Coordinates of N, CA, C and O and ligand atoms in Angstrom, one line a residue:
M1 N 77.0 185.4 3.5 CA 77.5 184.1 2.9 C 76.3 183.5 2.2 O 75.3 183.3 2.7
K2 N 76.6 183.2 0.9 CA 75.6 182.5 0.1 C 75.8 181.0 0.1 O 76.9 180.5 -0.2
L3 N 74.8 180.3 0.5 CA 75.0 178.8 0.5 C 74.3 178.2 -0.7 O 73.2 178.4 -1.0
N4 N 75.1 177.4 -1.4 CA 74.5 176.7 -2.5 C 74.1 175.3 -2.0 O 74.3 175.0 -0.8
K5 N 73.4 174.6 -2.8 CA 72.8 173.3 -2.4 C 73.9 172.3 -1.8 O 73.7 171.7 -0.8
R6 N 75.0 172.3 -2.6 CA 76.0 171.3 -2.2 C 76.6 171.6 -0.8 O 76.8 170.8 0.0
K7 N 76.8 172.9 -0.6 CA 77.4 173.3 0.7 C 76.4 173.0 1.8 O 76.8 172.5 2.9
T8 N 75.1 173.3 1.6 CA 74.1 173.1 2.6 C 74.1 171.6 3.0 O 74.1 171.2 4.2
L9 N 74.1 170.8 2.0 CA 74.1 169.3 2.2 C 75.3 168.9 3.0 O 75.2 168.1 3.9
G10 N 76.5 169.5 2.6 CA 77.7 169.1 3.3 C 77.6 169.5 4.8 O 78.0 168.7 5.6
I11 N 77.1 170.7 5.1 CA 77.0 171.1 6.4 C 76.1 170.2 7.2 O 76.3 169.8 8.3
L12 N 75.0 169.9 6.5 CA 74.0 169.0 7.2 C 74.6 167.7 7.5 O 74.4 167.1 8.6
A13 N 75.3 167.1 6.6 CA 75.9 165.8 6.8 C 76.9 165.8 8.0 O 76.9 164.9 8.8
I14 N 77.7 166.9 8.1 CA 78.6 167.0 9.2 C 77.9 167.2 10.5 O 78.2 166.5 11.5
A15 N 76.8 167.9 10.5 CA 76.0 168.1 11.7 C 75.4 166.8 12.1 O 75.4 166.4 13.3
V16 N 74.9 166.0 11.2 CA 74.3 164.7 11.5 C 75.4 163.8 12.1 O 75.2 163.2 13.1
F17 N 76.6 163.8 11.5 CA 77.7 163.0 12.0 C 78.0 163.4 13.4 O 78.2 162.5 14.2
I18 N 78.1 164.7 13.7 CA 78.4 165.1 15.0 C 77.3 164.7 16.0 O 77.6 164.2 17.1
I19 N 76.1 164.9 15.6 CA 75.0 164.5 16.5 C 74.9 163.0 16.9 O 74.7 162.7 18.0
I20 N 75.2 162.2 15.8 CA 75.0 160.8 16.1 C 76.2 160.3 17.1 O 76.0 159.2 17.7
Q21 N 77.2 161.1 17.2 CA 78.3 160.7 18.1 C 77.8 160.7 19.6 O 78.4 160.1 20.5
L22 N 76.7 161.4 19.8 CA 76.1 161.4 21.2 C 75.4 160.1 21.5 O 75.1 159.9 22.7
F23 N 75.1 159.3 20.5 CA 74.4 158.1 20.8 C 75.3 156.9 20.7 O 75.2 156.0 19.8
G24 N 76.3 156.8 21.6 CA 77.3 155.8 21.6 C 76.6 154.5 22.0 O 75.5 154.4 22.5
I25 N 77.3 153.4 21.9 CA 76.8 152.1 22.2 C 76.9 151.8 23.7 O 77.7 152.5 24.4
D26 N 76.1 150.9 24.2 CA 76.2 150.5 25.6 C 77.3 149.5 25.7 O 77.3 148.4 25.1
E27 N 78.4 149.8 26.4 CA 79.6 148.9 26.5 C 79.6 148.0 27.7 O 80.5 147.2 27.9
T28 N 78.5 148.0 28.4 CA 78.4 147.1 29.6 C 78.4 145.7 29.1 O 77.7 145.3 28.2
L29 N 79.2 144.9 29.7 CA 79.3 143.4 29.4 C 78.4 142.6 30.2 O 78.3 142.8 31.4
P30 N 77.6 141.7 29.6 CA 76.8 140.8 30.4 C 77.7 140.0 31.3 O 78.9 139.7 31.0
P31 N 77.2 139.6 32.5 CA 78.1 139.0 33.5 C 78.5 137.6 33.0 O 77.8 136.9 32.2
V32 N 79.7 137.1 33.5 CA 80.1 135.7 33.2 C 80.0 134.9 34.4 O 80.5 135.2 35.5
V33 N 79.2 133.8 34.3 CA 79.1 132.8 35.3 C 80.2 131.8 35.1 O 80.2 131.1 34.1
E34 N 81.2 131.7 36.0 CA 82.4 130.9 35.8 C 82.1 129.5 35.5 O 82.8 128.9 34.7
T35 N 81.1 128.9 36.1 CA 80.8 127.5 35.9 C 80.2 127.2 34.5 O 80.2 126.1 34.0
E36 N 79.8 128.3 33.8 CA 79.2 128.1 32.5 C 80.2 128.4 31.4 O 80.0 128.2 30.2
N37 N 81.4 128.9 31.8 CA 82.4 129.5 30.9 C 83.3 128.4 30.3 O 84.1 127.8 31.0
F38 N 83.1 128.3 29.0 CA 83.9 127.3 28.2 C 85.4 127.6 28.4 O 86.2 126.6 28.6
Y39 N 85.8 128.8 28.4 CA 87.2 129.2 28.5 C 87.9 128.8 29.8 O 89.1 128.8 29.9
N40 N 87.1 128.5 30.8 CA 87.6 128.1 32.1 C 87.4 126.7 32.4 O 87.6 126.2 33.5
D41 N 86.8 126.0 31.5 CA 86.4 124.6 31.7 C 87.7 123.7 31.6 O 88.2 123.5 30.5
K42 N 88.1 123.1 32.7 CA 89.4 122.4 32.7 C 89.3 121.1 31.9 O 90.3 120.4 31.7
S43 N 88.0 120.7 31.6 CA 87.9 119.4 30.8 C 88.2 119.7 29.3 O 88.3 118.7 28.5
V44 N 88.3 120.9 28.9 CA 88.7 121.3 27.6 C 90.2 121.5 27.5 O 90.7 122.2 28.3
P45 N 90.9 120.8 26.6 CA 92.4 121.0 26.5 C 92.7 122.5 26.4 O 92.0 123.3 25.8
E46 N 93.8 122.8 27.1 CA 94.2 124.3 27.2 C 94.5 124.9 25.9 O 94.1 126.1 25.6
D47 N 95.1 124.2 25.0 CA 95.5 124.8 23.7 C 94.2 125.2 22.9 O 94.2 126.2 22.2
V48 N 93.2 124.3 23.1 CA 91.9 124.6 22.4 C 91.3 125.9 23.0 O 90.8 126.7 22.2
R49 N 91.3 125.9 24.3 CA 90.7 127.1 24.9 C 91.4 128.4 24.5 O 90.8 129.4 24.3
I50 N 92.8 128.3 24.4 CA 93.5 129.5 24.0 C 93.2 129.9 22.6 O 93.0 131.1 22.3
L51 N 93.2 128.9 21.7 CA 92.9 129.2 20.3 C 91.5 129.9 20.2 O 91.3 130.9 19.5
L52 N 90.5 129.3 20.9 CA 89.1 129.8 20.7 C 89.0 131.2 21.5 O 88.2 132.0 21.1
R53 N 89.8 131.4 22.5 CA 89.8 132.6 23.2 C 90.3 133.7 22.3 O 89.7 134.8 22.1
N54 N 91.5 133.4 21.7 CA 92.1 134.5 20.8 C 91.3 134.8 19.6 O 91.3 135.9 19.1
A55 N 90.6 133.7 19.0 CA 90.0 133.9 17.7 C 88.5 134.2 17.8 O 87.9 134.7 16.8
C56 N 87.8 133.9 18.9 CA 86.4 134.0 18.9 C 85.8 134.9 20.0 O 84.6 135.3 19.9
R57 N 86.6 135.1 21.0 CA 86.1 135.7 22.2 C 85.3 137.1 22.0 O 84.3 137.3 22.6
D58 N 85.9 137.9 21.2 CA 85.3 139.3 21.0 C 83.8 139.2 20.5 O 83.1 140.1 20.8
C59 N 83.5 138.2 19.8 CA 82.1 138.1 19.2 C 81.3 137.0 19.8 O 80.1 137.0 19.7
H60 N 81.9 136.0 20.5 CA 81.2 134.9 21.0 C 81.3 134.7 22.5 O 81.5 133.6 22.9
S61 N 81.4 135.8 23.2 CA 81.5 135.6 24.7 C 81.0 136.9 25.3 O 80.8 137.9 24.6
N62 N 81.0 136.9 26.6 CA 80.6 138.2 27.3 C 81.9 138.9 27.8 O 81.8 139.7 28.6
E63 N 83.0 138.5 27.2 CA 84.3 139.2 27.5 C 84.9 139.9 26.4 O 86.1 140.0 26.2
T64 N 84.0 140.6 25.6 CA 84.5 141.4 24.5 C 85.4 142.5 24.9 O 85.2 143.2 25.8
E65 N 86.5 142.6 24.1 CA 87.4 143.8 24.3 C 87.0 144.7 23.2 O 87.4 144.5 22.0
Y66 N 86.3 145.8 23.5 CA 85.9 146.7 22.5 C 87.1 147.5 22.0 O 87.9 148.0 22.8
P67 N 87.2 147.7 20.7 CA 88.3 148.5 20.1 C 87.9 150.0 20.3 O 86.8 150.3 20.5
W68 N 88.9 150.9 20.2 CA 88.7 152.3 20.4 C 87.6 152.9 19.4 O 86.8 153.7 19.7
Y69 N 87.7 152.3 18.2 CA 86.8 152.9 17.1 C 85.3 152.5 17.3 O 84.5 152.8 16.5
I70 N 85.0 151.7 18.4 CA 83.6 151.4 18.7 C 82.9 152.7 19.1 O 81.7 152.8 19.1
N71 N 83.7 153.7 19.4 CA 83.2 155.0 19.8 C 82.8 155.9 18.7 O 82.4 157.1 18.8
I72 N 83.1 155.5 17.4 CA 82.8 156.3 16.3 C 81.5 155.7 15.6 O 81.5 154.6 15.2
Q73 N 80.5 156.5 15.6 CA 79.3 156.1 15.0 C 79.2 156.6 13.5 O 79.8 157.6 13.2
P74 N 78.6 155.8 12.6 CA 77.8 154.6 12.9 C 78.6 153.3 12.9 O 78.0 152.2 13.1
L75 N 79.9 153.3 12.9 CA 80.7 152.1 12.9 C 80.4 151.3 14.2 O 80.3 150.1 14.1
G76 N 80.4 152.0 15.3 CA 80.1 151.3 16.6 C 78.8 150.5 16.6 O 78.7 149.4 17.1
W77 N 77.8 151.2 16.0 CA 76.4 150.5 16.0 C 76.6 149.2 15.2 O 76.0 148.2 15.6
W78 N 77.2 149.3 14.1 CA 77.4 148.2 13.2 C 78.2 147.1 13.9 O 77.8 145.9 13.8
L79 N 79.3 147.4 14.5 CA 80.1 146.4 15.2 C 79.3 145.8 16.4 O 79.3 144.5 16.5
K80 N 78.6 146.6 17.1 CA 77.8 146.1 18.3 C 76.8 145.1 17.8 O 76.5 144.1 18.4
G81 N 76.1 145.4 16.6 CA 75.1 144.5 16.0 C 75.7 143.2 15.7 O 75.2 142.1 16.0
H82 N 76.9 143.2 15.2 CA 77.7 142.0 14.9 C 77.9 141.2 16.1 O 77.8 140.0 16.1
I83 N 78.4 141.9 17.2 CA 78.8 141.2 18.4 C 77.5 140.5 19.0 O 77.5 139.4 19.5
E84 N 76.4 141.3 19.0 CA 75.2 140.7 19.6 C 74.7 139.5 18.8 O 74.2 138.5 19.4
N85 N 74.8 139.6 17.5 CA 74.4 138.5 16.6 C 75.3 137.3 16.9 O 74.8 136.2 17.0
G86 N 76.6 137.6 17.0 CA 77.5 136.5 17.3 C 77.2 135.8 18.6 O 77.2 134.6 18.7
R87 N 77.0 136.6 19.6 CA 76.7 136.0 21.0 C 75.4 135.2 21.0 O 75.3 134.2 21.6
E88 N 74.4 135.7 20.2 CA 73.2 135.0 20.1 C 73.4 133.6 19.5 O 72.8 132.6 20.0
Q89 N 74.2 133.5 18.5 CA 74.4 132.3 17.8 C 75.2 131.3 18.7 O 75.0 130.1 18.7
L90 N 76.2 131.9 19.3 CA 77.1 131.0 20.1 C 77.8 131.9 21.1 O 78.4 132.9 20.8
N91 N 77.6 131.5 22.4 CA 78.3 132.3 23.5 C 79.1 131.3 24.4 O 78.5 130.6 25.2
F92 N 80.4 131.4 24.2 CA 81.3 130.5 25.0 C 81.2 130.8 26.5 O 81.6 130.0 27.3
S93 N 80.8 132.0 26.8 CA 80.6 132.3 28.3 C 79.5 131.6 28.9 O 79.4 131.4 30.1
K94 N 78.6 131.1 28.0 CA 77.4 130.4 28.5 C 77.4 128.9 28.1 O 76.3 128.2 28.3
W95 N 78.5 128.5 27.6 CA 78.5 127.1 27.0 C 77.9 126.0 27.9 O 77.1 125.2 27.4
N96 N 78.3 126.0 29.1 CA 77.9 124.9 30.0 C 76.4 125.1 30.5 O 75.9 124.3 31.2
S97 N 75.8 126.2 30.0 CA 74.4 126.3 30.4 C 73.5 125.7 29.2 O 72.3 125.6 29.3
Y98 N 74.2 125.5 28.1 CA 73.4 124.9 26.9 C 73.1 123.4 27.3 O 73.9 122.7 27.9
D99 N 71.9 123.0 26.8 CA 71.6 121.6 27.0 C 72.3 120.7 26.0 O 72.9 121.3 25.0
D100 N 72.3 119.4 26.1 CA 73.1 118.5 25.3 C 72.8 118.7 23.8 O 73.7 118.7 22.9
K101 N 71.5 118.9 23.5 CA 71.1 119.0 22.1 C 71.7 120.3 21.5 O 72.2 120.3 20.4
R102 N 71.6 121.4 22.2 CA 72.1 122.6 21.7 C 73.6 122.6 21.6 O 74.2 123.0 20.6
K103 N 74.3 122.0 22.6 CA 75.7 121.8 22.5 C 76.1 121.0 21.2 O 77.0 121.4 20.5
A104 N 75.4 119.9 21.0 CA 75.7 119.1 19.8 C 75.5 119.8 18.5 O 76.4 119.7 17.6
R105 N 74.5 120.7 18.5 CA 74.3 121.5 17.3 C 75.4 122.5 17.1 O 75.9 122.7 16.0
K106 N 75.8 123.1 18.2 CA 76.9 124.1 18.1 C 78.2 123.5 17.7 O 79.0 124.1 17.0
V107 N 78.4 122.3 18.2 CA 79.7 121.6 17.9 C 79.7 121.3 16.4 O 80.7 121.6 15.7
D108 N 78.6 120.8 15.8 CA 78.5 120.6 14.4 C 78.7 121.9 13.6 O 79.4 121.9 12.6
E109 N 78.1 123.0 14.1 CA 78.3 124.2 13.4 C 79.7 124.7 13.4 O 80.2 125.2 12.4
C110 N 80.3 124.5 14.6 CA 81.8 124.9 14.7 C 82.6 124.1 13.7 O 83.5 124.7 13.0
I111 N 82.4 122.8 13.6 CA 83.1 122.0 12.6 C 82.9 122.6 11.2 O 83.9 122.8 10.5
E112 N 81.7 122.9 10.9 CA 81.4 123.4 9.6 C 82.1 124.7 9.3 O 82.7 124.9 8.2
V113 N 82.0 125.6 10.2 CA 82.6 127.0 9.9 C 84.1 126.9 9.9 O 84.8 127.6 9.2
M114 N 84.7 125.9 10.7 CA 86.1 125.7 10.7 C 86.6 125.1 9.4 O 87.5 125.5 8.7
E115 N 85.8 124.1 8.9 CA 86.1 123.5 7.6 C 86.1 124.5 6.5 O 86.9 124.4 5.6
R116 N 85.1 125.3 6.5 CA 84.9 126.3 5.4 C 85.7 127.6 5.7 O 85.7 128.5 4.9
R117 N 86.5 127.6 6.8 CA 87.3 128.8 7.2 C 86.4 130.1 7.2 O 86.9 131.1 6.8
R118 N 85.2 129.9 7.6 CA 84.3 131.0 7.6 C 84.5 132.0 8.8 O 84.1 133.1 8.8
M119 N 85.0 131.4 9.9 CA 85.2 132.2 11.1 C 86.7 132.1 11.5 O 87.3 131.0 11.2
P120 N 87.3 133.0 12.1 CA 86.8 134.4 12.3 C 86.8 135.2 11.0 O 87.6 134.8 10.1
Y121 N 86.0 136.2 10.9 CA 85.9 137.0 9.6 C 87.2 137.6 9.3 O 88.0 138.0 10.1
K122 N 87.5 137.6 7.9 CA 88.7 138.2 7.4 C 88.8 139.7 7.8 O 89.9 140.1 8.2
S123 N 87.7 140.4 7.8 CA 87.7 141.8 8.2 C 88.1 142.0 9.6 O 88.6 143.0 10.0
Y124 N 88.0 140.9 10.4 CA 88.4 141.0 11.8 C 89.8 140.6 12.0 O 90.6 141.3 12.7
T125 N 90.3 139.5 11.4 CA 91.7 139.1 11.6 C 92.6 140.0 10.9 O 93.8 140.1 11.2
W126 N 92.1 140.8 10.0 CA 93.0 141.8 9.3 C 93.5 142.8 10.3 O 94.7 143.2 10.3
I127 N 92.7 143.1 11.3 CA 93.1 144.0 12.3 C 93.6 143.3 13.6 O 94.6 143.7 14.2
H128 N 93.0 142.2 13.9 CA 93.3 141.4 15.1 C 94.2 140.2 14.7 O 93.7 139.1 14.5
K129 N 95.5 140.4 14.6 CA 96.4 139.4 14.1 C 96.4 138.2 15.0 O 96.6 137.0 14.6
K130 N 96.2 138.4 16.3 CA 96.2 137.3 17.3 C 95.1 136.3 17.0 O 95.2 135.1 17.4
A131 N 94.1 136.7 16.2 CA 92.9 135.8 15.9 C 93.2 135.0 14.7 O 92.3 134.2 14.4
Q132 N 94.2 135.3 14.0 CA 94.5 134.5 12.7 C 94.8 133.1 13.0 O 95.6 132.8 13.9
L133 N 94.1 132.2 12.4 CA 94.3 130.8 12.6 C 95.1 130.2 11.4 O 94.8 130.5 10.3
S134 N 96.1 129.3 11.7 CA 96.8 128.6 10.7 C 96.0 127.4 10.3 O 95.1 127.0 11.0
D135 N 96.4 126.7 9.2 CA 95.8 125.5 8.9 C 95.9 124.5 10.0 O 94.9 123.7 10.3
D136 N 97.0 124.4 10.7 CA 97.2 123.5 11.8 C 96.2 123.8 12.9 O 95.6 122.9 13.5
D137 N 96.0 125.1 13.2 CA 95.1 125.5 14.2 C 93.7 125.1 13.8 O 92.9 124.5 14.7
Y138 N 93.3 125.3 12.6 CA 91.9 124.8 12.1 C 91.8 123.3 12.3 O 90.8 122.8 12.8
E139 N 92.8 122.6 11.9 CA 92.8 121.1 12.0 C 92.7 120.7 13.5 O 91.9 119.8 13.8
R140 N 93.4 121.4 14.4 CA 93.4 121.1 15.8 C 91.9 121.3 16.3 O 91.4 120.5 17.1
L141 N 91.3 122.4 15.9 CA 90.0 122.7 16.4 C 89.0 121.7 15.9 O 88.1 121.2 16.6
I142 N 89.1 121.4 14.6 CA 88.2 120.4 14.0 C 88.3 119.1 14.8 O 87.3 118.4 15.2
A143 N 89.6 118.7 15.0 CA 89.8 117.4 15.7 C 89.2 117.4 17.1 O 88.6 116.5 17.6
Y144 N 89.3 118.6 17.8 CA 88.7 118.7 19.1 C 87.2 118.6 19.0 O 86.6 117.8 19.8
F145 N 86.6 119.3 18.2 CA 85.1 119.3 18.1 C 84.6 117.9 17.7 O 83.6 117.4 18.2
E146 N 85.4 117.2 16.8 CA 85.0 115.9 16.4 C 85.1 115.0 17.6 O 84.3 114.1 17.8
S147 N 86.1 115.2 18.5 CA 86.3 114.3 19.6 C 85.2 114.4 20.7 O 85.0 113.5 21.5
V148 N 84.4 115.6 20.7 CA 83.4 115.7 21.7 C 82.0 115.5 21.1 O 81.0 115.7 21.8
K149 N 81.9 115.1 19.9 CA 80.6 114.8 19.2 C 79.9 113.7 19.9 O 80.5 112.7 20.3
Ligands
HEC1 C1 84.2 139.5 14.4 C2 83.2 138.8 15.1 C3 83.3 137.3 15.1 C4 84.4 136.5 15.3 C5 85.8 136.9 15.7 C6 83.9 135.1 15.2 N1 82.6 135.1 14.9 FE1 81.4 133.4 14.7 N2 79.8 134.6 14.2 C7 79.8 136.0 14.1 C8 78.5 136.4 13.7 C9 78.1 137.9 13.5 C10 77.7 135.3 13.5 C11 76.3 135.2 13.0 C12 76.2 135.5 11.5 C13 76.9 134.5 10.6 O1 76.6 133.3 10.8 O2 77.7 135.0 9.8 C14 78.6 134.2 13.8 C15 78.2 132.8 13.7 C16 78.9 131.7 14.1 C17 78.4 130.4 14.2 C18 77.1 129.9 13.7 C19 77.2 129.7 12.3 C20 76.0 129.0 11.7 O3 76.2 127.9 11.2 O4 74.9 129.6 11.6 C21 79.5 129.6 14.6 C22 79.5 128.1 14.9 C23 80.6 130.5 14.9 N3 80.2 131.8 14.5 C24 81.8 130.1 15.3 C25 82.9 130.9 15.5 C26 84.2 130.4 16.0 C27 84.5 129.0 16.4 C28 85.0 131.5 16.0 C29 86.5 131.6 16.4 C30 87.3 130.6 15.7 C31 84.2 132.7 15.6 N4 83.0 132.3 15.3 C32 84.7 134.0 15.5 C33 80.9 136.8 14.5 C34 82.2 136.4 14.8

């Protein structure tokens, strides 16, 4: 069999793709301390907790539900990077461990991203219909965050 350059490159690309599948992401979830968990905080209205659970949990909490395609690399690496970045910015599982200053800053940021409809990402809600927020949902969340400022 005579291999030309294109064929060799093709075989190499497939080999690389197969090999990187061996380096899956670590799916272990960081633990949730219930007293720190926003989603279980009874002082937050239930409808708000449900909205934020449906729309933000996968990237902003330690209760991520990983989709099946997280097992396909490099897609999984990319998604995991997103989730880690999201958690770092804002982690509803750790909400009550934030001091007042940090909470106040996060509340302001939440209002801003809700007003600009920046979160949740379109690429996410396209697949996760449950996370789609209506204008009423956005208004409800803004009103809630304004009320705790
Ligand atoms: C698909 C993952 C994903 C979802 C779902 C998601 N976020 Fe984010 N979020 C991120 C990432 C990644 C960042 C950091 C990068 C950025 O700011 O775009 C971020 C950043 C933020 C920030 C900080 C922004 C700033 O001003 O720097 C806030 C606040 C935030 N998200 C709120 C929310 C809220 C509220 C929801 C639900 C209504 C939500 N996000 C849903 C991934 C997500």
